[in-house]
Amino acid sequence: MLDMKFIRENPDAVLQNVANKNEKVNVQELLDLDAQRRTLVQETDALKNQRNVTSEEIAKLKKNKEDATVKIEEMRTVGDSIKANDDKLREIEEQMQFIVLRIPNMMHSSVPVGASADDNVEVRSTAQRIPQEFRKNHLEIAKQLGILDFERGAKVSGSGFGFYTGKGATLERAMINMFLDLHIAQHGYTEMMPPFVVNRASMLGTGQIPKMEDDMYHCTVDDLFLIPTAEVPLTNYYRDDVLNEKDLPTKFAGYSACFRREGGSYGKDTRGFLRVHEFNKVELVKFVKPETSYNELELLVGDVEDILRALELPFRVLQLCTGDTGFSSAKTYDLEVWSPAEQKFLEVSSCSNFESFQARRANIRFRNEQGKLEFVHTLNGSGLATSRIMVALLEHHQTEDGRIRIPEALRPYTRFDWIG
RNA sequence: GGAGAGGUGCCUGAGUGGCCGAAAGGGCCGGUUUGCUAAACCGUUGUACUCUGUAAAAGGGUACCGAGGGUUCGAAUCCCUCCCUCUCCGCCA
């Protein structure tokens, strides 16, 4: 959420940013409502002031056993006006809220303007576009080795769900543990195990709602949502809190299952693990001081790169252009691993700086040196999602005779060196 | 699921219709005292919106005592709904 004061003072920049991000929002209407609101607030506050002053007079009159009926009668109409104004005010504020919640975050000045993923910029790459050669795609090899079962996943739950079986399940568990351990021991994150179900306010706080509400699994009787990422509970951990400056940056690493309906994305990367309704992910979340947030973003990307290196997977880092950057983000890097089977890069992580956008929505603040309250900056990144990494491992570490070599870094966790 | 208790400022805790943005104590910050520490004493101590205004400041108004409604000239205080916490019972991992 953007600061209303900022929108009021920089309407052109906001409009340009909305256009750059391919969003459609009626900013002008918001500005009109804002002007209306301020006039109304002044009027109403004056009436309330009158009521307060007169009420005190009435109290005095009554104390002296004098007659106050005239003033009481007078205040009755003032009270009615106040009520009418407050109703109108509430209506205006609801309309404003509706629009403000749909205005995307301002892009950082370093983000290239572009329409789509084609305009993203490669920052660095360790990846060679190796050919497919003997490699089977992850579904084939997984089936052959008996480590994933999507058919029974579909029977039991539906399309887009899978079982990990045998060594596949062990490998999955091993990855989660390895990722967590690395971030905790080497990168200084605090481990968190969040709830996988959150309330509406939390979804609103991190910005999934209202824009993405249809992509969430929603338990209507309780108005609770299955989380699409641990970002939601981890960031909302500090919703409505005031953090100590000395505790910043605060860094969380948390595992969760992630649930996404993926409505409307059928036909795109739908095979096997490329797009599923439920997957496992270790998420990294940071709460930082505003002046350090861009440096923290670079460090965050580095933390994720360390995992990819440990897994011996070639990758590249992309800086997303304006059109491809998420709604809440000011700047995002994607990390992609080359898929020999698909002959294309697959996104495995997305690292974003949200600046104060989420903090303002979720009301997460800290007290600065001057003792003033200030919104923190929040960041997060996948570190990493296991489903896409499973795909990458099965493809990259596949041998010609159809076996999978477990990278050194994972072996203490799997307790086996090969699958097959 | 049943029964009860409760949610007040950074914390403890008072406050059952007007003098309550809110007693008292503690904490915090500033000051005095002090060889140092401690103690004592004095003072200060919220947030949001809005208006006036400045280089920065400062000041006025409004709102906020879990959330949202209602009653009333006037609500922390009365009524309704919801949320949360705690205790006991039942049920169950």
mmCIF file of C-alpha atoms (C1' of nucleotides) in Angstrom, chain A residues 1 101 194-213 216 218 222-240 285 287 328 354 357-364 378 380, chain B residues 83-84:
data_model
loop_
_atom_site.group_PDB
_atom_site.id
_atom_site.type_symbol
_atom_site.label_atom_id
_atom_site.label_comp_id
_atom_site.label_asym_id
_atom_site.label_seq_id
_atom_site.Cartn_x
_atom_site.Cartn_y
_atom_site.Cartn_z
ATOM 1 C CA MET A 1 0.000 0.000 0.000
ATOM 2 C CA LEU A 101 -5.269 -1.636 -2.129
ATOM 3 C CA PRO A 194 4.660 -21.164 10.809
ATOM 4 C CA PRO A 195 1.003 -22.149 10.624
ATOM 5 C CA PHE A 196 -0.026 -23.154 7.103
ATOM 6 C CA VAL A 197 -3.442 -21.545 7.461
ATOM 7 C CA VAL A 198 -3.933 -17.812 7.973
ATOM 8 C CA ASN A 199 -6.755 -15.329 8.350
ATOM 9 C CA ARG A 200 -7.891 -12.665 5.930
ATOM 10 C CA ALA A 201 -6.019 -9.823 7.606
ATOM 11 C CA SER A 202 -2.731 -11.647 7.069
ATOM 12 C CA MET A 203 -3.433 -12.198 3.393
ATOM 13 C CA LEU A 204 -4.245 -8.522 3.086
ATOM 14 C CA GLY A 205 -1.099 -7.590 4.984
ATOM 15 C CA THR A 206 1.293 -9.179 2.513
ATOM 16 C CA GLY A 207 -0.768 -8.180 -0.515
ATOM 17 C CA GLN A 208 -2.116 -11.523 -1.793
ATOM 18 C CA ILE A 209 -5.559 -10.124 -1.234
ATOM 19 C CA PRO A 210 -7.436 -8.567 -2.940
ATOM 20 C CA LYS A 211 -5.572 -9.071 -6.210
ATOM 21 C CA MET A 212 -4.889 -12.801 -5.968
ATOM 22 C CA GLU A 213 -7.776 -13.961 -3.834
ATOM 23 C CA MET A 216 -6.007 -19.083 -2.809
ATOM 24 C CA HIS A 218 -10.165 -20.686 1.002
ATOM 25 C CA ASP A 222 -13.851 -20.032 8.998
ATOM 26 C CA ASP A 223 -12.722 -17.449 6.424
ATOM 27 C CA LEU A 224 -9.235 -18.940 6.586
ATOM 28 C CA PHE A 225 -6.769 -19.363 3.749
ATOM 29 C CA LEU A 226 -4.168 -22.014 2.981
ATOM 30 C CA ILE A 227 -0.920 -20.142 2.557
ATOM 31 C CA PRO A 228 0.556 -19.834 -0.947
ATOM 32 C CA THR A 229 3.961 -19.234 0.674
ATOM 33 C CA ALA A 230 5.416 -19.002 4.180
ATOM 34 C CA GLU A 231 5.997 -15.343 3.378
ATOM 35 C CA VAL A 232 2.456 -14.697 4.558
ATOM 36 C CA PRO A 233 2.672 -16.033 8.121
ATOM 37 C CA LEU A 234 6.340 -15.053 8.533
ATOM 38 C CA THR A 235 5.813 -11.431 7.510
ATOM 39 C CA ASN A 236 2.553 -11.137 9.416
ATOM 40 C CA TYR A 237 4.333 -12.470 12.493
ATOM 41 C CA TYR A 238 5.087 -8.826 13.254
ATOM 42 C CA ARG A 239 1.829 -7.336 12.014
ATOM 43 C CA ASP A 240 0.831 -4.320 14.145
ATOM 44 C CA VAL A 285 11.940 -13.185 5.145
ATOM 45 C CA PHE A 287 12.676 -7.027 8.300
ATOM 46 C CA SER A 328 3.888 -5.609 -4.032
ATOM 47 C CA PHE A 354 8.924 -4.623 -0.887
ATOM 48 C CA PHE A 357 4.633 -1.479 0.883
ATOM 49 C CA GLN A 358 3.844 -4.546 2.973
ATOM 50 C CA ALA A 359 4.899 -2.871 6.207
ATOM 51 C CA ARG A 360 2.339 -0.136 5.630
ATOM 52 C CA ARG A 361 -0.399 -2.647 4.876
ATOM 53 C CA ALA A 362 0.542 -4.842 7.796
ATOM 54 C CA ASN A 363 1.523 -1.932 10.047
ATOM 55 C CA ILE A 364 5.012 -3.143 10.953
ATOM 56 C CA THR A 378 10.399 -6.158 4.210
ATOM 57 C CA ASN A 380 11.627 -12.156 0.979
ATOM 58 C "C1'" C B 83 -12.655 -11.610 17.934
ATOM 59 C "C1'" C B 84 -8.971 -13.022 21.368
#
